[in-house]
Amino acid sequence: MKWKTDDGGWSPYLAGALVGVLAIISVVATTQLMGKSSYLGASTTFVRAAGLLQETIAGDNGLINEYYTKTKIRIDWQFMLVIGIALGAFLSSTMDRSFRLESVPPIWKERFGSSWGKRAVWAFVGGIVAMIGARMASGCPSGHGLSGMMQLSVSSFVALPMFFGVGVWVAHVVYTRRKS
Amino acid sequence: MNTGQWLGLFTGVVFGFLMQKARVLRFEKQVGAMLLKDMTIFKFMLSAILVGMVGILLLSNLGIITLGHKSMNVGAVVIGGGLFGAGWAIMGFCPGTSLGALGEGRWHALFAIAGMVIGAAFYAELYPVFKTTVLAWKDFGKIGLPETLGVSQWVIVSIFWAGVIALFFWFEKKKL
């Protein structure tokens, strides 16, 4: 097995195992320093971002909403974690020169052409649908996929196959050209 | 910034760094997995789970940390999971990787991020409706596999490890 990929990346097995170590350290650190065990996740942050945005636009009236009250709109540990992901990816990609400005990904270009507007609209629509789903299921591939599976949560063992099963189906419908 | 925010930021930087190094942030890798052509994201996720699982269950047994299961609400997990899958396939990112993809220059992720913020606002608006419908069907609560199946957690962990290692060998054999 190779530890480096051809383009200078790391073996996904190695990087994945290190994320496993990070997940363990992170739970211990949050328990010790913040008094509550917190697990890696991302999707709740989008609710907080939406709440903060509505608060900015509509003042406190923007937050008169049961779900926002339940979620507690504030910039917390997970919010900073999500921002950290962007920073970490920027650092890593700049260091190994894999940083690329990309407006349309290759698979998309092959199927739908190189219009970035079309890609933008569908990325936006996909984002709306995915986030409604993630909040309904209470988690995404980080919260359910990584953290929930590690804890042997029943809900995560149902959620991940649902994410991927429907994803496989929709991806085949969307990106496979019908043979005529 | 308070301690929690600094801790989150630091953890996120390491997490983002490792995901970028494994090349799992990219649209091609995510959609490639859904097209069953490139299993990089599964090699990455399952490796993280194999390692994390042992440490987290052990520390929880020792009382150093507490587990935080998400509710097994049937309607929520099945319908929500399905919706997520559909959106994931079109967007080509998940909530965590979208920010990472932006970090490595894939700026079309910005539109996915904007969509997800709007999606979260829609969910917050629609929450009262969901609460009396999808979320009200059947909730088994915050349950784990060991107590549900009545099997020791280490038996489950052993079976999971064996299954995943076999899967890894199959991925490599098929060059996925």
mmCIF file of C-alpha atoms in Angstrom:
data_model
loop_
_atom_site.group_PDB
_atom_site.id
_atom_site.type_symbol
_atom_site.label_atom_id
_atom_site.label_comp_id
_atom_site.label_asym_id
_atom_site.label_seq_id
_atom_site.Cartn_x
_atom_site.Cartn_y
_atom_site.Cartn_z
ATOM 1 C CA MET A 1 0.000 0.000 0.000
ATOM 2 C CA LYS A 2 1.229 3.455 -0.876
ATOM 3 C CA TRP A 3 1.190 6.224 1.713
ATOM 4 C CA LYS A 4 1.344 8.947 -0.927
ATOM 5 C CA THR A 5 -0.969 9.249 -3.892
ATOM 6 C CA ASP A 6 0.290 10.202 -7.363
ATOM 7 C CA ASP A 7 -0.760 13.827 -6.968
ATOM 8 C CA GLY A 8 1.069 14.320 -3.671
ATOM 9 C CA GLY A 9 -1.891 13.576 -1.412
ATOM 10 C CA TRP A 10 -1.896 11.080 1.457
ATOM 11 C CA SER A 11 -3.377 7.612 1.468
ATOM 12 C CA PRO A 12 -7.058 7.963 2.468
ATOM 13 C CA TYR A 13 -6.518 5.065 4.898
ATOM 14 C CA LEU A 14 -3.742 6.974 6.693
ATOM 15 C CA ALA A 15 -5.519 10.352 6.698
ATOM 16 C CA GLY A 16 -8.745 8.646 7.768
ATOM 17 C CA ALA A 17 -7.051 6.835 10.665
ATOM 18 C CA LEU A 18 -5.583 10.180 11.783
ATOM 19 C CA VAL A 19 -9.087 11.698 11.724
ATOM 20 C CA GLY A 20 -10.121 8.804 13.970
ATOM 21 C CA VAL A 21 -7.386 9.847 16.415
ATOM 22 C CA LEU A 22 -8.479 13.487 16.091
ATOM 23 C CA ALA A 23 -12.089 12.478 16.835
ATOM 24 C CA ILE A 24 -11.002 10.730 20.062
ATOM 25 C CA ILE A 25 -8.773 13.609 21.227
ATOM 26 C CA SER A 26 -11.489 16.103 20.345
ATOM 27 C CA VAL A 27 -14.147 14.381 22.467
ATOM 28 C CA VAL A 28 -11.778 14.201 25.441
ATOM 29 C CA ALA A 29 -10.699 17.835 24.983
ATOM 30 C CA THR A 30 -14.275 19.161 24.770
ATOM 31 C CA THR A 31 -15.254 17.093 27.819
ATOM 32 C CA GLN A 32 -12.298 18.383 29.851
ATOM 33 C CA LEU A 33 -12.265 22.012 28.700
ATOM 34 C CA MET A 34 -15.944 22.687 28.025
ATOM 35 C CA GLY A 35 -17.595 20.247 30.431
ATOM 36 C CA LYS A 36 -19.591 18.441 27.752
ATOM 37 C CA SER A 37 -18.587 15.736 25.284
ATOM 38 C CA SER A 38 -18.883 17.184 21.786
ATOM 39 C CA TYR A 39 -18.504 15.152 18.623
ATOM 40 C CA LEU A 40 -17.342 16.239 15.169
ATOM 41 C CA GLY A 41 -20.244 17.569 13.109
ATOM 42 C CA ALA A 42 -21.098 20.354 10.707
ATOM 43 C CA SER A 43 -24.744 20.750 9.791
ATOM 44 C CA THR A 44 -26.001 22.473 12.980
ATOM 45 C CA THR A 45 -23.637 25.325 12.120
ATOM 46 C CA PHE A 46 -25.701 26.083 9.008
ATOM 47 C CA VAL A 47 -28.767 26.586 11.226
ATOM 48 C CA ARG A 48 -26.771 28.980 13.419
ATOM 49 C CA ALA A 49 -25.506 30.816 10.316
ATOM 50 C CA ALA A 50 -29.094 31.123 9.019
ATOM 51 C CA GLY A 51 -30.227 32.375 12.431
ATOM 52 C CA LEU A 52 -27.423 34.933 12.657
ATOM 53 C CA LEU A 53 -28.244 36.118 9.133
ATOM 54 C CA GLN A 54 -31.936 36.530 9.977
ATOM 55 C CA GLU A 55 -31.023 38.285 13.202
ATOM 56 C CA THR A 56 -28.864 40.739 11.234
ATOM 57 C CA ILE A 57 -31.599 41.420 8.690
ATOM 58 C CA ALA A 58 -34.678 41.443 10.912
ATOM 59 C CA GLY A 59 -33.190 42.143 14.350
ATOM 60 C CA ASP A 60 -34.308 39.975 17.264
ATOM 61 C CA ASN A 61 -37.587 39.357 15.430
ATOM 62 C CA GLY A 62 -35.656 37.105 13.090
ATOM 63 C CA LEU A 63 -35.114 34.684 15.946
ATOM 64 C CA ILE A 64 -38.705 34.235 17.089
ATOM 65 C CA ASN A 65 -38.709 30.662 15.920
ATOM 66 C CA GLU A 66 -38.962 27.465 17.905
ATOM 67 C CA TYR A 67 -36.177 25.703 16.025
ATOM 68 C CA TYR A 68 -33.723 28.592 16.480
ATOM 69 C CA THR A 69 -34.535 28.730 20.182
ATOM 70 C CA LYS A 70 -33.937 24.990 20.459
ATOM 71 C CA THR A 71 -30.643 25.201 18.523
ATOM 72 C CA LYS A 72 -29.331 28.249 20.462
ATOM 73 C CA ILE A 73 -28.049 30.698 17.869
ATOM 74 C CA ARG A 74 -24.457 31.618 18.716
ATOM 75 C CA ILE A 75 -20.931 31.207 17.404
ATOM 76 C CA ASP A 76 -19.913 28.085 19.287
ATOM 77 C CA TRP A 77 -17.312 25.302 19.176
ATOM 78 C CA GLN A 78 -18.783 23.630 16.078
ATOM 79 C CA PHE A 79 -19.192 26.936 14.214
ATOM 80 C CA MET A 80 -15.472 27.611 14.619
ATOM 81 C CA LEU A 81 -14.711 24.006 13.692
ATOM 82 C CA VAL A 82 -16.494 24.452 10.358
ATOM 83 C CA ILE A 83 -14.552 27.669 9.691
ATOM 84 C CA GLY A 84 -11.390 25.799 10.678
ATOM 85 C CA ILE A 85 -12.074 23.165 7.990
ATOM 86 C CA ALA A 86 -11.841 25.861 5.299
ATOM 87 C CA LEU A 87 -8.600 27.202 6.819
ATOM 88 C CA GLY A 88 -7.048 23.744 7.158
ATOM 89 C CA ALA A 89 -7.918 22.863 3.553
ATOM 90 C CA PHE A 90 -6.463 26.176 2.375
ATOM 91 C CA LEU A 91 -3.221 25.541 4.299
ATOM 92 C CA SER A 92 -2.860 21.987 3.064
ATOM 93 C CA SER A 93 -3.659 22.779 -0.586
ATOM 94 C CA THR A 94 -1.305 25.753 -0.651
ATOM 95 C CA MET A 95 1.500 23.706 0.879
ATOM 96 C CA ASP A 96 1.312 20.884 -1.683
ATOM 97 C CA ARG A 97 0.222 23.156 -4.543
ATOM 98 C CA SER A 98 -3.080 21.358 -5.140
ATOM 99 C CA PHE A 99 -5.046 24.598 -4.659
ATOM 100 C CA ARG A 100 -7.043 25.221 -7.851
ATOM 101 C CA LEU A 101 -9.622 27.832 -8.682
ATOM 102 C CA GLU A 102 -12.425 25.753 -10.126
ATOM 103 C CA SER A 103 -15.826 27.011 -11.283
ATOM 104 C CA VAL A 104 -17.177 23.806 -12.812
ATOM 105 C CA PRO A 105 -16.013 20.322 -11.748
ATOM 106 C CA PRO A 106 -14.956 17.867 -14.522
ATOM 107 C CA ILE A 107 -17.787 15.309 -14.127
ATOM 108 C CA TRP A 108 -20.304 18.148 -14.254
ATOM 109 C CA LYS A 109 -18.650 19.726 -17.301
ATOM 110 C CA GLU A 110 -18.768 16.461 -19.191
ATOM 111 C CA ARG A 111 -22.499 16.070 -18.621
ATOM 112 C CA PHE A 112 -23.839 19.645 -18.518
ATOM 113 C CA GLY A 113 -21.207 21.815 -20.204
ATOM 114 C CA SER A 114 -18.938 24.506 -18.839
ATOM 115 C CA SER A 115 -21.555 27.107 -17.813
ATOM 116 C CA TRP A 116 -20.723 28.145 -14.253
ATOM 117 C CA GLY A 117 -24.163 29.728 -13.845
ATOM 118 C CA LYS A 118 -25.896 26.407 -14.409
ATOM 119 C CA ARG A 119 -23.534 24.719 -11.960
ATOM 120 C CA ALA A 120 -24.147 27.511 -9.426
ATOM 121 C CA VAL A 121 -27.952 27.216 -9.628
ATOM 122 C CA TRP A 122 -27.920 23.447 -9.152
ATOM 123 C CA ALA A 123 -25.325 23.564 -6.375
ATOM 124 C CA PHE A 124 -27.643 26.054 -4.641
ATOM 125 C CA VAL A 125 -30.766 23.920 -5.161
ATOM 126 C CA GLY A 126 -28.916 20.767 -4.083
ATOM 127 C CA GLY A 127 -27.734 22.629 -0.990
ATOM 128 C CA ILE A 128 -31.269 23.572 0.020
ATOM 129 C CA VAL A 129 -32.583 20.005 -0.352
ATOM 130 C CA ALA A 130 -29.559 18.438 1.363
ATOM 131 C CA MET A 131 -29.700 20.757 4.365
ATOM 132 C CA ILE A 132 -33.441 20.255 4.923
ATOM 133 C CA GLY A 133 -32.677 16.531 4.911
ATOM 134 C CA ALA A 134 -29.635 16.819 7.178
ATOM 135 C CA ARG A 135 -31.523 18.855 9.800
ATOM 136 C CA MET A 136 -34.479 16.485 9.661
ATOM 137 C CA ALA A 137 -32.162 13.504 10.201
ATOM 138 C CA SER A 138 -30.188 15.553 12.810
ATOM 139 C CA GLY A 139 -26.873 15.036 11.075
ATOM 140 C CA CYS A 140 -24.718 14.847 7.977
ATOM 141 C CA PRO A 141 -21.847 12.568 6.907
ATOM 142 C CA SER A 142 -19.768 14.123 9.726
ATOM 143 C CA GLY A 143 -22.295 13.935 12.561
ATOM 144 C CA HIS A 144 -23.950 10.666 11.548
ATOM 145 C CA GLY A 145 -21.329 9.216 9.214
ATOM 146 C CA LEU A 146 -18.276 9.666 11.409
ATOM 147 C CA SER A 147 -19.365 10.505 14.957
ATOM 148 C CA GLY A 148 -22.567 8.448 15.080
ATOM 149 C CA MET A 149 -21.011 5.327 13.583
ATOM 150 C CA MET A 150 -18.087 5.551 16.044
ATOM 151 C CA GLN A 151 -20.575 5.522 18.929
ATOM 152 C CA LEU A 152 -22.595 2.661 17.392
ATOM 153 C CA SER A 153 -25.722 4.835 17.236
ATOM 154 C CA VAL A 154 -28.678 3.002 15.710
ATOM 155 C CA SER A 155 -29.834 6.182 13.913
ATOM 156 C CA SER A 156 -26.463 6.551 12.163
ATOM 157 C CA PHE A 157 -26.496 2.947 10.967
ATOM 158 C CA VAL A 158 -29.813 3.808 9.277
ATOM 159 C CA ALA A 159 -28.915 7.345 8.143
ATOM 160 C CA LEU A 160 -25.639 6.564 6.339
ATOM 161 C CA PRO A 161 -27.148 3.841 4.096
ATOM 162 C CA MET A 162 -30.036 6.241 3.343
ATOM 163 C CA PHE A 163 -27.610 9.085 2.454
ATOM 164 C CA PHE A 164 -25.546 6.872 0.218
ATOM 165 C CA GLY A 165 -28.331 4.695 -1.224
ATOM 166 C CA VAL A 166 -30.382 7.646 -2.452
ATOM 167 C CA GLY A 167 -27.162 9.449 -3.450
ATOM 168 C CA VAL A 168 -26.140 6.527 -5.683
ATOM 169 C CA TRP A 169 -29.565 6.453 -7.297
ATOM 170 C CA VAL A 170 -29.797 10.203 -7.931
ATOM 171 C CA ALA A 171 -26.169 10.420 -9.114
ATOM 172 C CA HIS A 172 -26.776 7.695 -11.683
ATOM 173 C CA VAL A 173 -29.935 9.432 -12.912
ATOM 174 C CA VAL A 174 -28.237 12.856 -13.065
ATOM 175 C CA TYR A 175 -24.729 12.110 -14.356
ATOM 176 C CA THR A 176 -25.234 9.100 -16.590
ATOM 177 C CA ARG A 177 -26.206 9.978 -20.119
ATOM 178 C CA ARG A 178 -29.108 7.906 -21.342
ATOM 179 C CA LYS A 179 -28.122 5.659 -24.219
ATOM 180 C CA SER A 180 -30.403 6.408 -27.123
ATOM 181 C CA MET B 1 -12.802 34.183 21.511
ATOM 182 C CA ASN B 2 -13.481 31.773 24.373
ATOM 183 C CA THR B 3 -11.803 28.404 25.001
ATOM 184 C CA GLY B 4 -14.500 26.449 23.181
ATOM 185 C CA GLN B 5 -14.201 28.597 20.075
ATOM 186 C CA TRP B 6 -10.407 28.281 19.985
ATOM 187 C CA LEU B 7 -10.646 24.542 20.512
ATOM 188 C CA GLY B 8 -13.194 24.276 17.686
ATOM 189 C CA LEU B 9 -11.046 26.322 15.344
ATOM 190 C CA PHE B 10 -7.937 24.262 16.063
ATOM 191 C CA THR B 11 -9.811 20.955 15.674
ATOM 192 C CA GLY B 12 -11.356 22.201 12.418
ATOM 193 C CA VAL B 13 -7.988 23.222 10.959
ATOM 194 C CA VAL B 14 -6.572 19.737 11.595
ATOM 195 C CA PHE B 15 -9.766 18.086 10.295
ATOM 196 C CA GLY B 16 -9.756 20.235 7.132
ATOM 197 C CA PHE B 17 -6.027 19.656 6.614
ATOM 198 C CA LEU B 18 -6.456 15.862 6.783
ATOM 199 C CA MET B 19 -9.514 15.851 4.515
ATOM 200 C CA GLN B 20 -7.658 17.927 1.943
ATOM 201 C CA LYS B 21 -4.622 15.617 2.092
ATOM 202 C CA ALA B 22 -6.893 12.602 1.542
ATOM 203 C CA ARG B 23 -8.449 14.484 -1.426
ATOM 204 C CA VAL B 24 -11.959 13.739 -0.165
ATOM 205 C CA LEU B 25 -13.210 17.322 -0.374
ATOM 206 C CA ARG B 26 -13.620 17.343 -4.115
ATOM 207 C CA PHE B 27 -16.806 17.075 -6.114
ATOM 208 C CA GLU B 28 -15.255 14.282 -8.245
ATOM 209 C CA LYS B 29 -14.494 12.194 -5.171
ATOM 210 C CA GLN B 30 -17.957 12.590 -3.672
ATOM 211 C CA VAL B 31 -19.881 12.050 -6.898
ATOM 212 C CA GLY B 32 -17.299 9.414 -7.938
ATOM 213 C CA ALA B 33 -18.306 7.377 -4.883
ATOM 214 C CA MET B 34 -21.991 7.758 -5.702
ATOM 215 C CA LEU B 35 -21.282 6.616 -9.263
ATOM 216 C CA LEU B 36 -19.501 3.629 -7.638
ATOM 217 C CA LYS B 37 -16.263 4.433 -9.466
ATOM 218 C CA ASP B 38 -13.997 5.852 -6.767
ATOM 219 C CA MET B 39 -14.266 4.737 -3.152
ATOM 220 C CA THR B 40 -11.726 7.207 -1.701
ATOM 221 C CA ILE B 41 -14.271 8.858 0.599
ATOM 222 C CA PHE B 42 -15.267 5.463 2.016
ATOM 223 C CA LYS B 43 -11.660 4.397 2.560
ATOM 224 C CA PHE B 44 -11.218 7.648 4.469
ATOM 225 C CA MET B 45 -14.464 7.607 6.469
ATOM 226 C CA LEU B 46 -14.342 3.934 7.378
ATOM 227 C CA SER B 47 -10.682 4.188 8.482
ATOM 228 C CA ALA B 48 -11.648 7.088 10.741
ATOM 229 C CA ILE B 49 -14.580 5.100 12.133
ATOM 230 C CA LEU B 50 -12.473 1.959 12.782
ATOM 231 C CA VAL B 51 -9.939 3.920 14.837
ATOM 232 C CA GLY B 52 -12.364 6.345 16.473
ATOM 233 C CA MET B 53 -14.823 3.641 17.476
ATOM 234 C CA VAL B 54 -12.356 1.745 19.656
ATOM 235 C CA GLY B 55 -11.121 4.848 21.486
ATOM 236 C CA ILE B 56 -14.529 6.392 22.010
ATOM 237 C CA LEU B 57 -16.205 3.235 23.300
ATOM 238 C CA LEU B 58 -13.257 2.538 25.608
ATOM 239 C CA LEU B 59 -13.238 6.087 27.030
ATOM 240 C CA SER B 60 -16.997 5.971 27.476
ATOM 241 C CA ASN B 61 -16.721 2.654 29.383
ATOM 242 C CA LEU B 62 -14.120 4.298 31.643
ATOM 243 C CA GLY B 63 -16.512 7.197 32.268
ATOM 244 C CA ILE B 64 -14.100 9.779 30.814
ATOM 245 C CA ILE B 65 -16.549 10.878 28.113
ATOM 246 C CA THR B 66 -20.291 10.446 27.571
ATOM 247 C CA LEU B 67 -21.854 9.155 24.374
ATOM 248 C CA GLY B 68 -24.279 11.412 22.541
ATOM 249 C CA HIS B 69 -26.506 9.340 20.285
ATOM 250 C CA LYS B 70 -28.823 11.098 17.851
ATOM 251 C CA SER B 71 -32.464 10.072 18.148
ATOM 252 C CA MET B 72 -33.665 7.080 16.145
ATOM 253 C CA ASN B 73 -36.741 8.908 14.903
ATOM 254 C CA VAL B 74 -37.853 6.698 12.029
ATOM 255 C CA GLY B 75 -39.535 9.311 9.802
ATOM 256 C CA ALA B 76 -36.800 11.878 10.403
ATOM 257 C CA VAL B 77 -33.863 9.583 9.719
ATOM 258 C CA VAL B 78 -35.379 7.777 6.722
ATOM 259 C CA ILE B 79 -37.018 10.749 4.950
ATOM 260 C CA GLY B 80 -34.325 13.237 6.022
ATOM 261 C CA GLY B 81 -31.563 10.797 5.089
ATOM 262 C CA GLY B 82 -33.118 10.308 1.655
ATOM 263 C CA LEU B 83 -33.494 14.040 1.051
ATOM 264 C CA PHE B 84 -29.906 14.576 2.094
ATOM 265 C CA GLY B 85 -28.724 11.877 -0.318
ATOM 266 C CA ALA B 86 -30.573 13.482 -3.228
ATOM 267 C CA GLY B 87 -29.201 16.955 -2.478
ATOM 268 C CA TRP B 88 -25.706 15.569 -1.864
ATOM 269 C CA ALA B 89 -25.609 13.948 -5.318
ATOM 270 C CA ILE B 90 -26.585 17.189 -7.075
ATOM 271 C CA MET B 91 -24.423 19.489 -4.965
ATOM 272 C CA GLY B 92 -21.423 17.134 -4.852
ATOM 273 C CA PHE B 93 -20.452 18.289 -1.379
ATOM 274 C CA CYS B 94 -21.607 17.580 2.136
ATOM 275 C CA PRO B 95 -21.871 20.306 4.805
ATOM 276 C CA GLY B 96 -18.354 19.726 6.168
ATOM 277 C CA THR B 97 -16.585 19.241 2.845
ATOM 278 C CA SER B 98 -18.233 22.276 1.205
ATOM 279 C CA LEU B 99 -16.187 24.646 3.378
ATOM 280 C CA GLY B 100 -13.077 22.581 2.764
ATOM 281 C CA ALA B 101 -13.639 22.602 -0.996
ATOM 282 C CA LEU B 102 -13.917 26.375 -0.848
ATOM 283 C CA GLY B 103 -10.623 26.419 1.064
ATOM 284 C CA GLU B 104 -8.843 24.553 -1.746
ATOM 285 C CA GLY B 105 -10.183 26.968 -4.363
ATOM 286 C CA ARG B 106 -13.272 25.153 -5.638
ATOM 287 C CA TRP B 107 -15.325 28.328 -5.455
ATOM 288 C CA HIS B 108 -18.528 26.839 -6.889
ATOM 289 C CA ALA B 109 -18.865 25.409 -3.368
ATOM 290 C CA LEU B 110 -19.923 28.948 -2.364
ATOM 291 C CA PHE B 111 -23.296 28.408 -4.042
ATOM 292 C CA ALA B 112 -23.699 25.076 -2.290
ATOM 293 C CA ILE B 113 -22.920 26.775 1.045
ATOM 294 C CA ALA B 114 -25.437 29.556 0.324
ATOM 295 C CA GLY B 115 -28.045 26.933 -0.591
ATOM 296 C CA MET B 116 -27.402 25.080 2.652
ATOM 297 C CA VAL B 117 -27.819 28.234 4.765
ATOM 298 C CA ILE B 118 -31.131 28.929 3.007
ATOM 299 C CA GLY B 119 -32.102 25.261 3.423
ATOM 300 C CA ALA B 120 -31.434 25.553 7.168
ATOM 301 C CA ALA B 121 -33.667 28.652 7.327
ATOM 302 C CA PHE B 122 -36.433 26.773 5.454
ATOM 303 C CA TYR B 123 -36.109 23.894 7.896
ATOM 304 C CA ALA B 124 -36.402 26.284 10.847
ATOM 305 C CA GLU B 125 -39.547 27.827 9.281
ATOM 306 C CA LEU B 126 -41.072 24.439 8.488
ATOM 307 C CA TYR B 127 -40.094 22.854 11.819
ATOM 308 C CA PRO B 128 -43.597 23.249 13.393
ATOM 309 C CA VAL B 129 -45.103 21.380 10.406
ATOM 310 C CA PHE B 130 -42.493 18.595 10.502
ATOM 311 C CA LYS B 131 -42.918 18.261 14.256
ATOM 312 C CA THR B 132 -46.527 17.192 13.910
ATOM 313 C CA THR B 133 -45.945 15.035 10.832
ATOM 314 C CA VAL B 134 -42.659 13.337 9.837
ATOM 315 C CA LEU B 135 -41.073 13.751 13.274
ATOM 316 C CA ALA B 136 -44.182 12.440 15.070
ATOM 317 C CA TRP B 137 -44.423 8.992 13.484
ATOM 318 C CA LYS B 138 -42.202 6.870 15.692
ATOM 319 C CA ASP B 139 -39.241 7.832 17.851
ATOM 320 C CA PHE B 140 -37.141 5.102 19.464
ATOM 321 C CA GLY B 141 -35.036 7.749 21.203
ATOM 322 C CA LYS B 142 -31.273 7.936 21.641
ATOM 323 C CA ILE B 143 -30.319 4.281 21.300
ATOM 324 C CA GLY B 144 -27.115 2.413 20.549
ATOM 325 C CA LEU B 145 -26.674 -0.880 18.707
ATOM 326 C CA PRO B 146 -25.360 -2.952 21.674
ATOM 327 C CA GLU B 147 -28.405 -2.456 23.921
ATOM 328 C CA THR B 148 -30.808 -2.673 20.967
ATOM 329 C CA LEU B 149 -29.407 -5.976 19.727
ATOM 330 C CA GLY B 150 -28.541 -7.252 23.214
ATOM 331 C CA VAL B 151 -24.967 -7.986 22.082
ATOM 332 C CA SER B 152 -21.692 -6.827 23.672
ATOM 333 C CA GLN B 153 -20.254 -3.740 21.983
ATOM 334 C CA TRP B 154 -16.917 -5.503 21.425
ATOM 335 C CA VAL B 155 -18.653 -8.264 19.467
ATOM 336 C CA ILE B 156 -20.180 -5.599 17.219
ATOM 337 C CA VAL B 157 -16.840 -3.772 16.925
ATOM 338 C CA SER B 158 -15.068 -7.026 15.948
ATOM 339 C CA ILE B 159 -17.647 -7.854 13.284
ATOM 340 C CA PHE B 160 -17.526 -4.267 11.982
ATOM 341 C CA TRP B 161 -13.708 -4.317 11.799
ATOM 342 C CA ALA B 162 -13.695 -7.655 9.966
ATOM 343 C CA GLY B 163 -16.344 -6.489 7.493
ATOM 344 C CA VAL B 164 -14.615 -3.181 6.767
ATOM 345 C CA ILE B 165 -11.161 -4.756 6.331
ATOM 346 C CA ALA B 166 -12.683 -7.245 3.862
ATOM 347 C CA LEU B 167 -14.307 -4.325 2.045
ATOM 348 C CA PHE B 168 -10.935 -2.513 1.881
ATOM 349 C CA PHE B 169 -9.283 -5.543 0.263
ATOM 350 C CA TRP B 170 -12.125 -5.701 -2.237
ATOM 351 C CA PHE B 171 -11.758 -1.958 -3.047
ATOM 352 C CA GLU B 172 -8.037 -2.448 -3.699
ATOM 353 C CA LYS B 173 -8.584 -5.572 -5.778
ATOM 354 C CA LYS B 174 -11.155 -3.800 -7.946
ATOM 355 C CA LYS B 175 -9.041 -0.598 -7.971
ATOM 356 C CA LEU B 176 -12.002 1.498 -6.815
#
